[in-house]
Short mmCIF file of C-alpha atoms in Angstrom, two decimals:
data_model
loop_
_atom_site.label_atom_id
_atom_site.label_comp_id
_atom_site.label_asym_id
_atom_site.label_seq_id
_atom_site.Cartn_x
_atom_site.Cartn_y
_atom_site.Cartn_z
CA MET A 3 7.89 -21.97 -44.75
CA TYR A 4 6.05 -19.05 -46.30
CA ARG A 5 6.76 -16.95 -43.21
CA ARG A 6 10.50 -17.65 -43.52
CA ILE A 7 10.45 -16.74 -47.23
CA ALA A 8 8.68 -13.51 -46.30
CA VAL A 9 11.30 -12.76 -43.66
CA MET A 10 14.15 -13.46 -46.12
CA TYR A 11 12.50 -11.27 -48.70
CA THR A 12 12.16 -8.46 -46.18
CA VAL A 13 15.84 -8.83 -45.27
CA LEU A 14 16.76 -8.49 -48.94
CA VAL A 15 14.61 -5.39 -49.29
CA PHE A 16 16.28 -3.99 -46.18
CA VAL A 17 19.80 -4.63 -47.49
CA LEU A 18 19.08 -3.12 -50.90
CA GLY A 19 17.04 -0.27 -49.57
CA PHE A 20 19.55 0.55 -46.86
CA LEU A 21 21.93 1.98 -49.48
CA CYS A 22 19.52 4.64 -50.65
CA VAL A 23 17.32 5.41 -47.63
CA ASN A 24 17.52 8.92 -46.21
CA ILE A 25 17.63 8.52 -42.42
CA VAL A 26 15.59 11.03 -40.42
CA THR A 27 15.83 11.98 -36.77
CA ILE A 28 13.24 10.05 -34.74
CA ILE A 29 13.61 11.95 -31.48
CA SER A 30 12.20 15.43 -31.11
CA SER A 31 13.37 16.13 -27.55
CA PRO A 32 15.64 19.12 -26.78
CA ALA A 33 18.55 16.72 -26.29
CA ALA A 34 18.00 15.23 -29.71
CA GLU A 35 17.70 18.62 -31.37
CA ALA A 36 20.95 19.69 -29.78
CA SER A 37 22.59 16.49 -31.00
CA LYS A 38 22.06 17.54 -34.64
CA ASN A 39 24.64 20.24 -34.22
CA ASN A 40 27.08 17.67 -32.87
CA SER A 41 26.51 15.24 -35.77
CA ARG A 42 24.78 12.72 -33.53
CA ARG A 43 21.42 11.04 -33.32
CA VAL A 44 20.04 10.00 -29.94
CA LEU A 45 17.82 7.08 -29.01
CA GLU A 46 16.10 7.71 -25.67
CA VAL A 47 15.95 4.42 -23.80
CA SER A 48 14.57 5.06 -20.32
CA GLU A 49 13.63 7.77 -17.86
CA LYS A 50 14.01 6.92 -14.19
CA ARG A 51 12.06 8.92 -11.60
CA GLY A 52 13.36 9.57 -8.10
CA TYR A 53 13.50 6.65 -5.69
CA ILE A 54 11.09 5.59 -2.95
CA TYR A 55 12.87 3.86 -0.07
CA ASP A 56 11.79 2.02 3.05
CA CYS A 57 13.07 3.00 6.50
CA ASN A 58 16.23 0.95 5.95
CA LEU A 59 16.92 2.59 2.57
CA ASN A 60 15.85 -0.47 0.63
CA PRO A 61 14.31 0.60 -2.68
CA LEU A 62 10.57 0.07 -3.17
CA VAL A 63 10.68 1.25 -6.82
CA ASN A 64 13.47 1.25 -9.44
CA GLU A 65 14.40 -2.07 -7.90
CA GLU A 66 14.36 -4.41 -10.88
CA LYS A 67 15.85 -4.13 -14.36
CA TYR A 68 15.09 -5.59 -17.77
CA TYR A 69 17.19 -6.58 -20.76
CA ALA A 70 17.11 -4.44 -23.86
CA ALA A 71 19.15 -3.61 -26.94
CA ALA A 72 19.53 -0.44 -28.97
CA VAL A 73 19.61 -1.49 -32.63
CA ALA A 74 20.90 0.84 -35.34
CA PRO A 75 20.43 0.38 -39.13
CA VAL A 76 24.04 -0.55 -39.85
CA GLY A 77 25.95 -3.68 -40.84
CA GLU A 78 24.54 -6.99 -39.69
CA SER A 79 22.56 -5.56 -36.77
CA ALA A 80 19.29 -7.21 -37.85
CA ALA A 81 20.89 -10.62 -38.27
CA ALA A 82 22.46 -10.33 -34.80
CA MET A 83 18.99 -10.06 -33.29
CA ARG A 84 17.43 -13.01 -35.11
CA ASN A 85 17.74 -15.57 -32.33
CA TYR A 86 16.27 -13.23 -29.71
CA LEU A 87 13.00 -12.42 -31.47
CA SER A 88 9.93 -14.18 -32.78
CA ASP A 89 9.28 -14.15 -36.52
CA GLU A 90 6.74 -11.35 -36.09
CA GLU A 91 9.06 -9.27 -33.93
CA TYR A 92 11.94 -9.84 -36.31
CA SER A 93 9.89 -8.76 -39.33
CA ASP A 94 8.86 -5.61 -37.49
CA LEU A 95 12.48 -4.87 -36.59
CA ILE A 96 13.63 -5.22 -40.21
CA SER A 97 10.78 -3.03 -41.41
CA ARG A 98 11.75 -0.24 -39.02
CA LEU A 99 15.47 -0.53 -39.68
CA SER A 100 14.83 -0.35 -43.43
CA LYS A 101 13.23 3.05 -42.79
CA GLY A 102 16.36 4.22 -41.02
CA GLU A 103 14.90 4.09 -37.54
CA LEU A 104 16.80 3.51 -34.32
CA VAL A 105 14.98 0.72 -32.51
CA LEU A 106 14.82 -0.21 -28.81
CA VAL A 107 14.13 -3.91 -28.37
CA LYS A 108 13.16 -5.55 -25.06
CA THR A 109 14.49 -9.09 -24.69
CA LYS A 110 14.19 -11.96 -22.23
CA GLU A 111 17.94 -12.39 -21.90
CA GLU A 112 21.10 -10.35 -22.11
CA ILE A 113 22.48 -9.68 -25.60
CA GLU A 114 26.12 -9.38 -26.56
CA ASP A 115 27.24 -6.10 -28.09
CA SER A 116 28.02 -6.17 -31.80
CA GLU A 117 28.10 -3.68 -34.63
CA GLY A 118 24.81 -1.79 -34.52
CA VAL A 119 23.62 -3.60 -31.38
CA THR A 120 24.19 -2.14 -27.90
CA SER A 121 23.16 -4.18 -24.88
CA LEU A 122 21.34 -2.24 -22.15
CA ASN A 123 19.92 -2.94 -18.70
CA PRO A 124 17.39 -0.19 -17.83
CA TYR A 125 15.36 0.11 -14.62
CA LEU A 126 11.72 -0.86 -14.26
CA ARG A 127 9.73 1.63 -12.18
CA TYR A 128 7.62 -1.14 -10.66
CA SER A 129 8.27 -4.77 -9.85
CA GLU A 130 6.06 -7.56 -11.17
CA ASN A 131 4.63 -8.09 -7.67
CA GLN A 132 4.89 -4.51 -6.50
CA LEU A 133 4.82 -4.03 -2.73
CA LEU A 134 2.81 -1.14 -1.26
CA ALA A 135 1.18 -0.59 -4.65
CA HIS A 136 -1.86 1.37 -3.44
CA THR A 137 0.18 3.81 -1.39
CA ILE A 138 2.93 4.27 -3.98
CA GLY A 139 0.32 4.79 -6.70
CA TYR A 140 0.85 4.74 -10.45
CA LEU A 141 1.72 6.94 -13.44
CA ASP A 142 -0.07 8.24 -16.50
CA LYS A 143 1.62 6.32 -19.31
CA SER A 144 1.17 9.13 -21.80
CA THR A 145 2.68 11.90 -19.63
CA GLY A 146 4.77 10.03 -17.08
CA GLN A 147 3.13 12.04 -14.30
CA GLY A 148 1.83 10.65 -11.03
CA VAL A 149 -1.89 9.90 -10.96
CA SER A 150 -2.41 8.52 -7.45
CA GLY A 151 -0.72 7.88 -4.12
CA LEU A 152 2.81 9.08 -3.41
CA GLU A 153 3.52 9.25 -7.14
CA LYS A 154 0.97 12.07 -7.34
CA SER A 155 1.73 13.72 -3.99
CA TYR A 156 5.47 13.97 -4.73
CA ASP A 157 5.28 14.11 -8.51
CA GLU A 158 7.33 17.30 -8.78
CA TYR A 159 10.02 15.96 -6.44
CA PHE A 160 10.34 12.68 -8.35
CA ALA A 161 10.53 14.58 -11.66
CA GLU A 162 13.26 16.88 -10.32
CA ASN A 163 15.28 13.83 -9.29
CA SER A 164 14.77 11.89 -12.48
CA GLY A 165 17.43 10.85 -14.96
CA THR A 166 17.65 9.50 -18.48
CA LEU A 167 19.44 6.66 -20.23
CA SER A 168 20.07 7.13 -23.94
CA VAL A 169 22.35 5.98 -26.74
CA ALA A 170 24.03 8.54 -29.06
CA TYR A 171 25.24 7.62 -32.56
CA TYR A 172 27.60 9.60 -34.77
CA VAL A 173 26.30 10.41 -38.24
CA ASP A 174 27.66 11.72 -41.53
CA ALA A 175 26.63 14.91 -43.29
CA LEU A 176 23.49 13.21 -44.61
CA GLY A 177 22.47 12.03 -41.17
CA ARG A 178 23.42 8.41 -41.79
CA ILE A 179 24.86 6.49 -38.87
CA LEU A 180 28.55 5.79 -39.30
CA SER A 181 29.57 2.16 -39.38
CA GLY A 182 32.39 0.84 -37.29
CA GLY A 183 32.11 3.40 -34.48
CA GLU A 184 31.01 2.75 -30.93
CA PRO A 185 27.90 4.67 -29.82
CA ASP A 186 27.95 6.61 -26.56
CA VAL A 187 25.70 5.26 -23.79
CA LEU A 188 24.65 8.35 -21.84
CA TYR A 189 23.64 8.16 -18.17
CA GLU A 190 22.36 11.67 -17.47
CA GLY A 191 21.34 11.57 -13.80
CA TYR A 192 20.19 8.00 -14.36
CA ASN A 193 22.19 6.64 -11.43
CA ASN A 194 21.10 9.39 -9.04
CA LYS A 195 20.05 7.74 -5.77
CA SER A 196 17.99 10.65 -4.37
CA GLY A 197 14.56 9.71 -3.15
CA LEU A 198 11.69 9.79 -0.71
CA VAL A 199 12.28 7.76 2.47
CA LEU A 200 9.26 6.09 4.05
CA THR A 201 8.62 4.77 7.54
CA ILE A 202 7.64 1.46 5.91
CA ASP A 203 9.75 -1.60 6.69
CA LYS A 204 9.95 -3.49 3.42
CA GLU A 205 10.13 -6.92 5.04
CA ILE A 206 7.21 -6.21 7.37
CA GLN A 207 5.26 -4.96 4.36
CA ARG A 208 6.09 -8.18 2.51
CA ILE A 209 5.01 -10.28 5.51
CA ALA A 210 1.71 -8.43 5.81
CA GLU A 211 0.94 -8.80 2.10
CA GLU A 212 1.81 -12.49 2.09
CA CYS A 213 -0.35 -13.13 5.17
CA ALA A 214 -3.26 -11.24 3.59
CA ASP A 215 -3.06 -13.38 0.46
CA GLU A 216 -2.54 -16.66 2.32
CA ALA A 217 -5.65 -15.91 4.40
CA GLU A 218 -7.58 -14.93 1.26
CA LEU A 219 -8.43 -11.52 2.70
CA GLY A 220 -10.23 -10.71 -0.55
CA ARG A 221 -11.31 -7.11 -0.05
CA GLY A 222 -9.78 -5.53 3.00
CA SER A 223 -6.87 -3.82 4.68
CA ILE A 224 -3.99 -4.29 7.09
CA VAL A 225 -2.32 -1.34 8.84
CA ILE A 226 0.71 -1.79 11.11
CA LEU A 227 2.01 1.08 13.26
CA ASP A 228 5.08 1.44 15.43
CA ALA A 229 3.53 1.35 18.91
CA LYS A 230 5.83 4.07 20.24
CA THR A 231 5.67 6.61 17.42
CA GLY A 232 2.68 5.99 15.14
CA LYS A 233 4.98 5.55 12.14
CA ILE A 234 3.40 3.28 9.54
CA LYS A 235 5.47 0.11 9.11
CA ALA A 236 3.14 -1.60 6.65
CA MET A 237 -0.08 -0.73 4.85
CA VAL A 238 -1.89 -3.32 2.74
CA SER A 239 -4.99 -2.98 0.60
CA ARG A 240 -6.66 -5.83 -1.20
CA PRO A 241 -7.43 -6.63 -3.99
CA ASN A 242 -3.99 -5.71 -5.32
CA PHE A 243 -3.16 -4.36 -8.78
CA ASN A 244 -0.28 -4.09 -11.24
CA PRO A 245 0.71 -0.40 -11.62
CA ASP A 246 1.85 -1.07 -15.19
CA LYS A 247 -1.56 -2.39 -16.29
CA ILE A 248 -4.08 0.06 -14.81
CA GLU A 249 -6.41 -0.33 -17.78
CA ASP A 250 -7.12 -3.90 -16.66
CA TYR A 251 -8.76 -2.71 -13.42
CA LEU A 252 -10.86 0.30 -14.38
CA ASN A 253 -14.11 -1.65 -14.67
CA ASP A 254 -13.39 -4.28 -12.00
CA GLU A 255 -16.40 -4.55 -9.68
CA ASN A 256 -14.06 -5.21 -6.73
CA SER A 257 -12.51 -1.73 -7.14
CA PRO A 258 -8.87 -2.84 -6.71
CA LEU A 259 -7.56 0.71 -7.24
CA ILE A 260 -9.13 1.92 -3.96
CA ASN A 261 -6.72 2.21 -1.04
CA ARG A 262 -8.90 0.55 1.58
CA SER A 263 -6.48 1.43 4.40
CA LEU A 264 -7.49 5.07 3.95
CA THR A 265 -11.20 4.42 3.34
CA GLU A 266 -13.97 4.78 5.94
CA TYR A 267 -16.02 1.79 7.09
CA SER A 268 -18.61 0.84 9.66
CA VAL A 269 -16.74 0.25 12.91
CA GLY A 270 -18.59 -2.17 15.16
CA SER A 271 -17.33 -3.49 18.47
CA VAL A 272 -13.74 -2.23 18.26
CA PHE A 273 -15.39 1.03 19.42
CA LYS A 274 -16.11 -0.60 22.79
CA LEU A 275 -12.55 0.33 23.77
CA VAL A 276 -13.62 3.98 23.55
CA VAL A 277 -16.68 3.39 25.73
CA CYS A 278 -14.56 1.64 28.37
CA ALA A 279 -12.07 4.51 28.33
CA ALA A 280 -14.83 7.10 28.71
CA ALA A 281 -16.37 5.12 31.57
CA LEU A 282 -13.08 4.80 33.46
CA GLU A 283 -12.31 8.49 32.97
CA SER A 284 -15.76 9.30 34.33
CA GLY A 285 -14.90 7.46 37.53
CA ILE A 286 -17.07 4.40 36.83
CA SER A 287 -15.63 1.33 38.49
CA PRO A 288 -14.48 -1.61 36.34
CA ASN A 289 -16.61 -3.63 38.77
CA PHE A 290 -19.78 -2.08 37.33
CA THR A 291 -22.04 -5.00 36.37
CA ASN A 292 -24.96 -5.76 34.11
CA ASP A 293 -27.08 -8.90 33.82
CA CYS A 294 -27.21 -9.90 30.15
CA THR A 295 -30.32 -11.91 29.33
CA GLY A 296 -29.65 -11.89 25.59
CA GLN A 297 -31.56 -8.71 24.84
CA THR A 298 -32.53 -5.34 26.26
CA GLU A 299 -35.14 -2.72 25.44
CA VAL A 300 -34.27 0.96 24.95
CA ASP A 301 -36.83 3.52 23.80
CA GLY A 302 -39.14 0.72 22.74
CA ILE A 303 -36.42 -0.87 20.56
CA ILE A 304 -35.19 -4.41 21.28
CA PHE A 305 -31.40 -4.74 21.06
CA HIS A 306 -29.98 -8.26 20.93
CA CYS A 307 -26.68 -9.63 22.18
CA HIS A 308 -24.80 -12.01 19.88
CA LYS A 309 -25.26 -14.65 22.62
CA HIS A 310 -28.99 -15.07 22.35
CA ASP A 311 -29.44 -16.85 25.67
CA GLY A 312 -27.43 -14.18 27.46
CA HIS A 313 -24.08 -13.93 29.25
CA GLY A 314 -25.48 -13.45 32.73
CA VAL A 315 -23.85 -10.99 35.13
CA LEU A 316 -20.70 -9.39 33.72
CA ASP A 317 -18.26 -6.77 34.92
CA MET A 318 -16.41 -4.41 32.58
CA LYS A 319 -13.47 -6.71 31.83
CA ASN A 320 -15.70 -9.68 30.98
CA GLY A 321 -18.23 -7.53 29.16
CA PHE A 322 -15.38 -6.30 26.95
CA ALA A 323 -13.74 -9.71 26.42
CA LEU A 324 -17.07 -11.35 25.53
CA SER A 325 -18.17 -8.30 23.49
CA CYS A 326 -21.56 -8.21 25.18
CA ASN A 327 -23.78 -5.61 23.52
CA THR A 328 -26.30 -5.37 26.36
CA TYR A 329 -23.48 -4.69 28.83
CA PHE A 330 -22.21 -1.79 26.71
CA ILE A 331 -25.68 -0.40 26.16
CA SER A 332 -26.08 -0.24 29.93
CA LEU A 333 -22.60 1.20 30.41
CA ALA A 334 -23.10 3.91 27.76
CA GLN A 335 -26.35 5.07 29.35
CA LYS A 336 -24.43 5.52 32.60
CA VAL A 337 -21.48 7.36 30.96
CA GLY A 338 -23.51 9.64 28.71
CA LYS A 339 -23.03 10.63 25.09
CA GLU A 340 -20.94 13.77 25.67
CA LYS A 341 -18.12 11.94 27.44
CA ILE A 342 -18.09 9.11 24.89
CA LEU A 343 -17.92 11.54 21.97
CA GLU A 344 -15.22 13.60 23.67
CA THR A 345 -13.10 10.50 24.31
CA ALA A 346 -13.58 9.25 20.75
CA GLU A 347 -12.42 12.59 19.36
CA LYS A 348 -9.27 12.48 21.51
CA MET A 349 -8.56 9.02 20.11
CA GLY A 350 -8.71 10.31 16.54
CA PHE A 351 -12.26 9.51 15.41
CA GLY A 352 -13.86 11.99 13.03
CA THR A 353 -10.57 13.61 11.97
CA SER A 354 -8.70 13.07 8.72
CA VAL A 355 -5.04 12.14 9.09
CA ASP A 356 -2.40 13.42 6.65
CA ILE A 357 -0.04 10.47 6.46
CA ALA A 358 2.04 12.31 3.82
CA HIS A 359 1.91 15.51 1.80
CA SER A 360 -1.49 15.59 0.05
CA LEU A 361 -2.19 11.99 1.04
CA SER A 362 -4.86 11.59 3.72
CA CYS A 363 -7.18 8.99 5.14
CA ASP A 364 -10.92 9.62 5.13
CA ALA A 365 -12.16 11.59 8.13
CA GLY A 366 -14.86 9.01 8.68
CA TYR A 367 -17.77 10.21 10.76
CA LEU A 368 -18.03 10.76 14.49
CA PRO A 369 -21.66 11.54 15.33
CA THR A 370 -22.36 14.89 16.88
CA SER A 371 -24.31 15.36 20.08
CA ASN A 372 -27.34 16.27 17.96
CA ASP A 373 -27.00 12.97 16.07
CA ILE A 374 -27.37 11.10 19.37
CA ALA A 375 -30.82 12.46 20.03
CA THR A 376 -32.30 9.46 21.85
CA SER A 377 -31.26 6.70 24.21
CA GLY A 378 -31.67 4.35 21.25
CA ASP A 379 -29.08 6.34 19.27
CA LEU A 380 -26.71 6.10 22.25
CA ALA A 381 -27.34 2.35 22.44
CA ASN A 382 -26.26 1.99 18.80
CA LEU A 383 -23.13 4.07 19.41
CA SER A 384 -22.18 1.98 22.45
CA PHE A 385 -21.22 -0.96 20.26
CA GLY A 386 -19.97 1.05 17.27
CA GLN A 387 -23.08 1.10 15.09
CA GLY A 388 -25.24 3.88 13.71
CA LYS A 389 -23.56 6.69 11.77
CA LEU A 390 -20.09 6.02 13.14
CA MET A 391 -17.43 5.46 10.43
CA ALA A 392 -13.64 5.20 10.52
CA SER A 393 -10.72 4.04 8.39
CA PRO A 394 -8.28 1.25 9.28
CA VAL A 395 -5.59 3.92 9.84
CA GLN A 396 -7.85 5.66 12.37
CA ILE A 397 -8.69 2.43 14.17
CA ALA A 398 -4.99 1.54 14.45
CA ALA A 399 -4.21 5.03 15.78
CA ALA A 400 -7.02 4.80 18.34
CA PHE A 401 -5.64 1.53 19.74
CA LEU A 402 -2.16 3.03 19.75
CA THR A 403 -3.29 5.52 22.41
CA VAL A 404 -3.44 2.54 24.77
CA ALA A 405 -0.39 0.67 23.43
CA SER A 406 1.80 3.81 23.60
CA GLY A 407 1.04 4.45 27.26
CA GLY A 408 -1.68 7.06 26.78
CA ASN A 409 -0.57 9.27 23.88
CA TYR A 410 -2.21 9.86 20.53
CA CYS A 411 0.56 9.63 17.90
CA TYR A 412 -0.21 10.99 14.44
CA PRO A 413 0.25 8.23 11.84
CA THR A 414 2.81 9.13 9.21
CA ILE A 415 4.43 7.30 6.32
CA VAL A 416 7.22 9.75 5.40
CA GLU A 417 10.55 9.57 7.22
CA GLY A 418 12.37 12.16 5.10
CA PHE A 419 14.45 12.55 1.94
CA ALA A 420 17.71 10.93 0.86
CA ASP A 421 20.23 12.86 -1.24
CA GLU A 422 22.41 11.34 -3.96
CA ASN A 423 24.93 10.26 -1.31
CA MET A 424 22.15 8.51 0.67
CA ASN A 425 22.25 11.04 3.49
CA VAL A 426 18.75 11.36 4.96
CA THR A 427 17.13 14.63 5.99
CA HIS A 428 14.35 13.66 8.39
CA SER A 429 10.93 15.28 8.14
CA GLU A 430 9.46 17.00 11.16
CA GLN A 431 6.93 14.82 12.96
CA LYS A 432 3.93 16.07 14.92
CA PRO A 433 4.50 15.61 18.66
CA PRO A 434 2.23 13.11 20.40
CA THR A 435 -0.82 14.38 22.27
CA PRO A 436 -1.47 13.10 25.83
CA VAL A 437 -4.86 11.39 26.08
CA PHE A 438 -5.03 9.07 29.12
CA GLU A 439 -3.47 8.92 32.54
CA GLU A 440 -1.35 5.89 33.37
CA LYS A 441 -3.92 4.24 35.63
CA ILE A 442 -6.54 4.40 32.85
CA VAL A 443 -4.05 2.98 30.35
CA LYS A 444 -3.15 0.07 32.62
CA GLN A 445 -6.82 -0.81 33.10
CA LEU A 446 -7.52 -0.69 29.36
CA GLN A 447 -4.42 -2.75 28.62
CA SER A 448 -5.63 -5.40 31.04
CA PHE A 449 -9.00 -5.53 29.24
CA LEU A 450 -7.34 -5.94 25.85
CA LYS A 451 -5.01 -8.68 27.07
CA TYR A 452 -7.89 -10.52 28.77
CA SER A 453 -9.88 -10.35 25.53
CA VAL A 454 -7.09 -12.21 23.70
CA ASP A 455 -6.34 -14.62 26.53
CA TYR A 456 -9.92 -15.60 27.35
CA GLY A 457 -12.32 -13.80 25.03
CA GLY A 458 -13.24 -13.39 21.39
CA GLY A 459 -9.70 -12.48 20.35
CA SER A 460 -8.14 -15.79 21.40
CA LEU A 461 -7.10 -16.72 17.84
CA ALA A 462 -4.92 -13.58 17.72
CA LYS A 463 -2.49 -14.76 20.39
CA PRO A 464 0.99 -15.30 18.90
CA LYS A 465 2.91 -18.44 19.81
CA GLY A 466 5.40 -17.68 22.57
CA SER A 467 4.20 -14.09 23.01
CA THR A 468 1.31 -11.99 24.30
CA ALA A 469 -1.16 -9.65 22.67
CA GLY A 470 -4.06 -7.38 23.43
CA GLY A 471 -6.92 -6.62 21.08
CA LYS A 472 -10.58 -6.52 20.19
CA THR A 473 -12.71 -8.13 17.49
CA ALA A 474 -15.70 -6.67 15.68
CA THR A 475 -18.37 -7.77 13.25
CA ALA A 476 -19.90 -4.53 12.01
CA GLN A 477 -23.31 -4.17 10.43
CA THR A 478 -23.14 -2.11 7.23
CA GLY A 479 -26.74 -1.54 6.27
CA TRP A 480 -25.91 -3.04 2.86
CA TYR A 481 -27.73 -6.07 1.58
CA LYS A 482 -26.59 -8.66 -0.92
CA ASN A 483 -29.12 -11.20 -2.17
CA GLY A 484 -31.36 -10.19 0.69
CA VAL A 485 -28.71 -10.82 3.36
CA GLU A 486 -27.03 -8.01 5.30
CA VAL A 487 -23.32 -7.56 4.69
CA TYR A 488 -20.96 -7.41 7.67
CA HIS A 489 -17.38 -6.16 7.93
CA ALA A 490 -14.98 -8.06 10.17
CA TRP A 491 -12.26 -6.33 12.25
CA PHE A 492 -9.46 -7.08 14.62
CA ALA A 493 -7.41 -4.29 16.21
CA GLY A 494 -4.68 -4.79 18.76
CA TYR A 495 -0.99 -4.81 19.61
CA TYR A 496 1.81 -7.07 20.83
CA PRO A 497 3.55 -7.90 23.09
CA THR A 498 1.49 -6.62 26.02
CA ASP A 499 4.34 -5.87 28.44
CA ASP A 500 6.21 -3.60 26.00
CA PRO A 501 4.15 -3.08 22.83
CA LYS A 502 6.10 -2.91 19.56
CA TYR A 503 3.43 -2.92 16.86
CA VAL A 504 -0.23 -1.99 16.61
CA MET A 505 -2.38 -3.55 13.88
CA ALA A 506 -5.81 -2.96 12.44
CA ILE A 507 -7.15 -5.65 10.12
CA LEU A 508 -10.36 -5.31 8.10
CA LYS A 509 -12.17 -7.81 5.89
CA GLU A 510 -15.14 -6.69 3.83
CA GLU A 511 -18.08 -9.11 3.83
CA GLY A 512 -16.54 -11.12 6.65
CA ASP A 513 -18.05 -13.76 8.90
CA GLY A 514 -16.53 -12.33 12.07
CA GLY A 515 -13.45 -10.61 13.42
CA SER A 516 -12.53 -13.57 15.61
CA THR A 517 -12.29 -15.99 12.67
CA ASP A 518 -11.45 -13.74 9.71
CA CYS A 519 -8.99 -11.22 11.15
CA ALA A 520 -7.58 -12.42 14.49
CA PRO A 521 -5.65 -15.32 12.87
CA ILE A 522 -4.06 -12.90 10.39
CA PHE A 523 -2.87 -10.77 13.31
CA ARG A 524 -1.31 -13.85 14.90
CA ASP A 525 0.43 -14.96 11.70
CA ILE A 526 1.86 -11.51 11.04
CA ALA A 527 3.09 -11.14 14.63
CA GLU A 528 4.81 -14.53 14.55
CA LYS A 529 6.49 -13.85 11.22
CA ILE A 530 7.66 -10.37 12.26
CA GLU A 531 9.11 -11.91 15.41
CA ALA A 532 11.00 -14.47 13.32
CA TYR A 533 12.24 -11.76 10.94
CA GLU A 534 13.46 -9.47 13.71
CA SER A 535 15.12 -12.31 15.61
CA GLY A 536 16.95 -13.45 12.48
CA GLY A 537 14.94 -16.62 12.04
CA ASP A 538 13.24 -17.97 8.93
#
């Protein structure tokens, strides 16, 4: 009751005080200054930066709107807002109106226009569950400038293609808003559709994010490339964040603001694809065998296979499918470090990739010849351990050299730019670089398919389709509560006869690539297939 009395008292003060208050201009922008000469006062409502679109010109930002009202200190404007506001909000509104302010009020529902109240429907820059958040980035709330991701890389472009929404009121000689007149709602470039066009497919991005969350990926990444071009169709990093509430994440121990798709990690057994490629290019037969007893000694160091009682005699295809470490140690000694390092470099290891202007993935680390000083160092490299590091984008690009038919395609996320009429000017793409001859590609493809059909990647096989890929469980050298932390991987493509998409999936602190990541690959592939075939 006391709160209502206080509100009624404030209303009375407002009504009495309204007759003698001297209204002052509350906007100091150039537009507002200019409006003085035209006997108008301007309330700036919203500034909308240039768009970001997916490959089908579906907006990824400026997609949702909110309800708002511009409220002027005239007539019964305060009373018209009573049912839309809490007592506290209503008291604040009356207090500001009594000072002659123009007030922008956000509401949960649409408001009817009335004297002194103008209903508005401005754009939100980000959605509540923003897709591609890490890659899009976020803004500095105080300046409106891009701080990270594409928002930072293309900050000047987005600013040049921004627009404003404002409401202009006519005033008398004393600067008081005139009653009875309709204000002008000004859309100055606010409906401009110009924007940055990405290679991302919004629906594939949505599928990948939903699958990551359903599988409780936790901390990790998913990268999906077009198998023919290297264009990025989806890029997921977890944990996710809300771009409008950055302050909530600054001290989060899980570092949700890091784009893990662009971050380097220990690689593990997905590197065995490189060793097989180097061996085949060196003329080593896929029939080369090794008898795995569960361990092998190199330079006085005992290296263990994950199958402690051994795999027995394996050829290259089975050694790859079963991810036998002792097989690959033997194979690497036969191939030699120079050829392995050369092949890895051709497949993109050790080189940063610019996926957009001023937006790059980590270069990772490809050991030099000097780093591989002993046979023990080479043994570590043979199954992706030691100093070797790479990002999920790099791993996806490496597997694409096989899926594409032997070419290294530079991953990119920018398709071009759309003008205000939605005409797209396409950006120049780097031409692919030939890496492998067809016979090498066919052999590697058969290994990858066999690994999914009969090996550790069996949980990656999509229903009604085929896939090729490789799992990994990478040692990190980090320890948590005295136990070493491992990263789980799956990298591969589907279908095998005519690959469409390449994926790299990473889970930090995973149990294994076969159980943590391969099922995510399968779920994404099945859902993309349903989406592209028009199914549910």
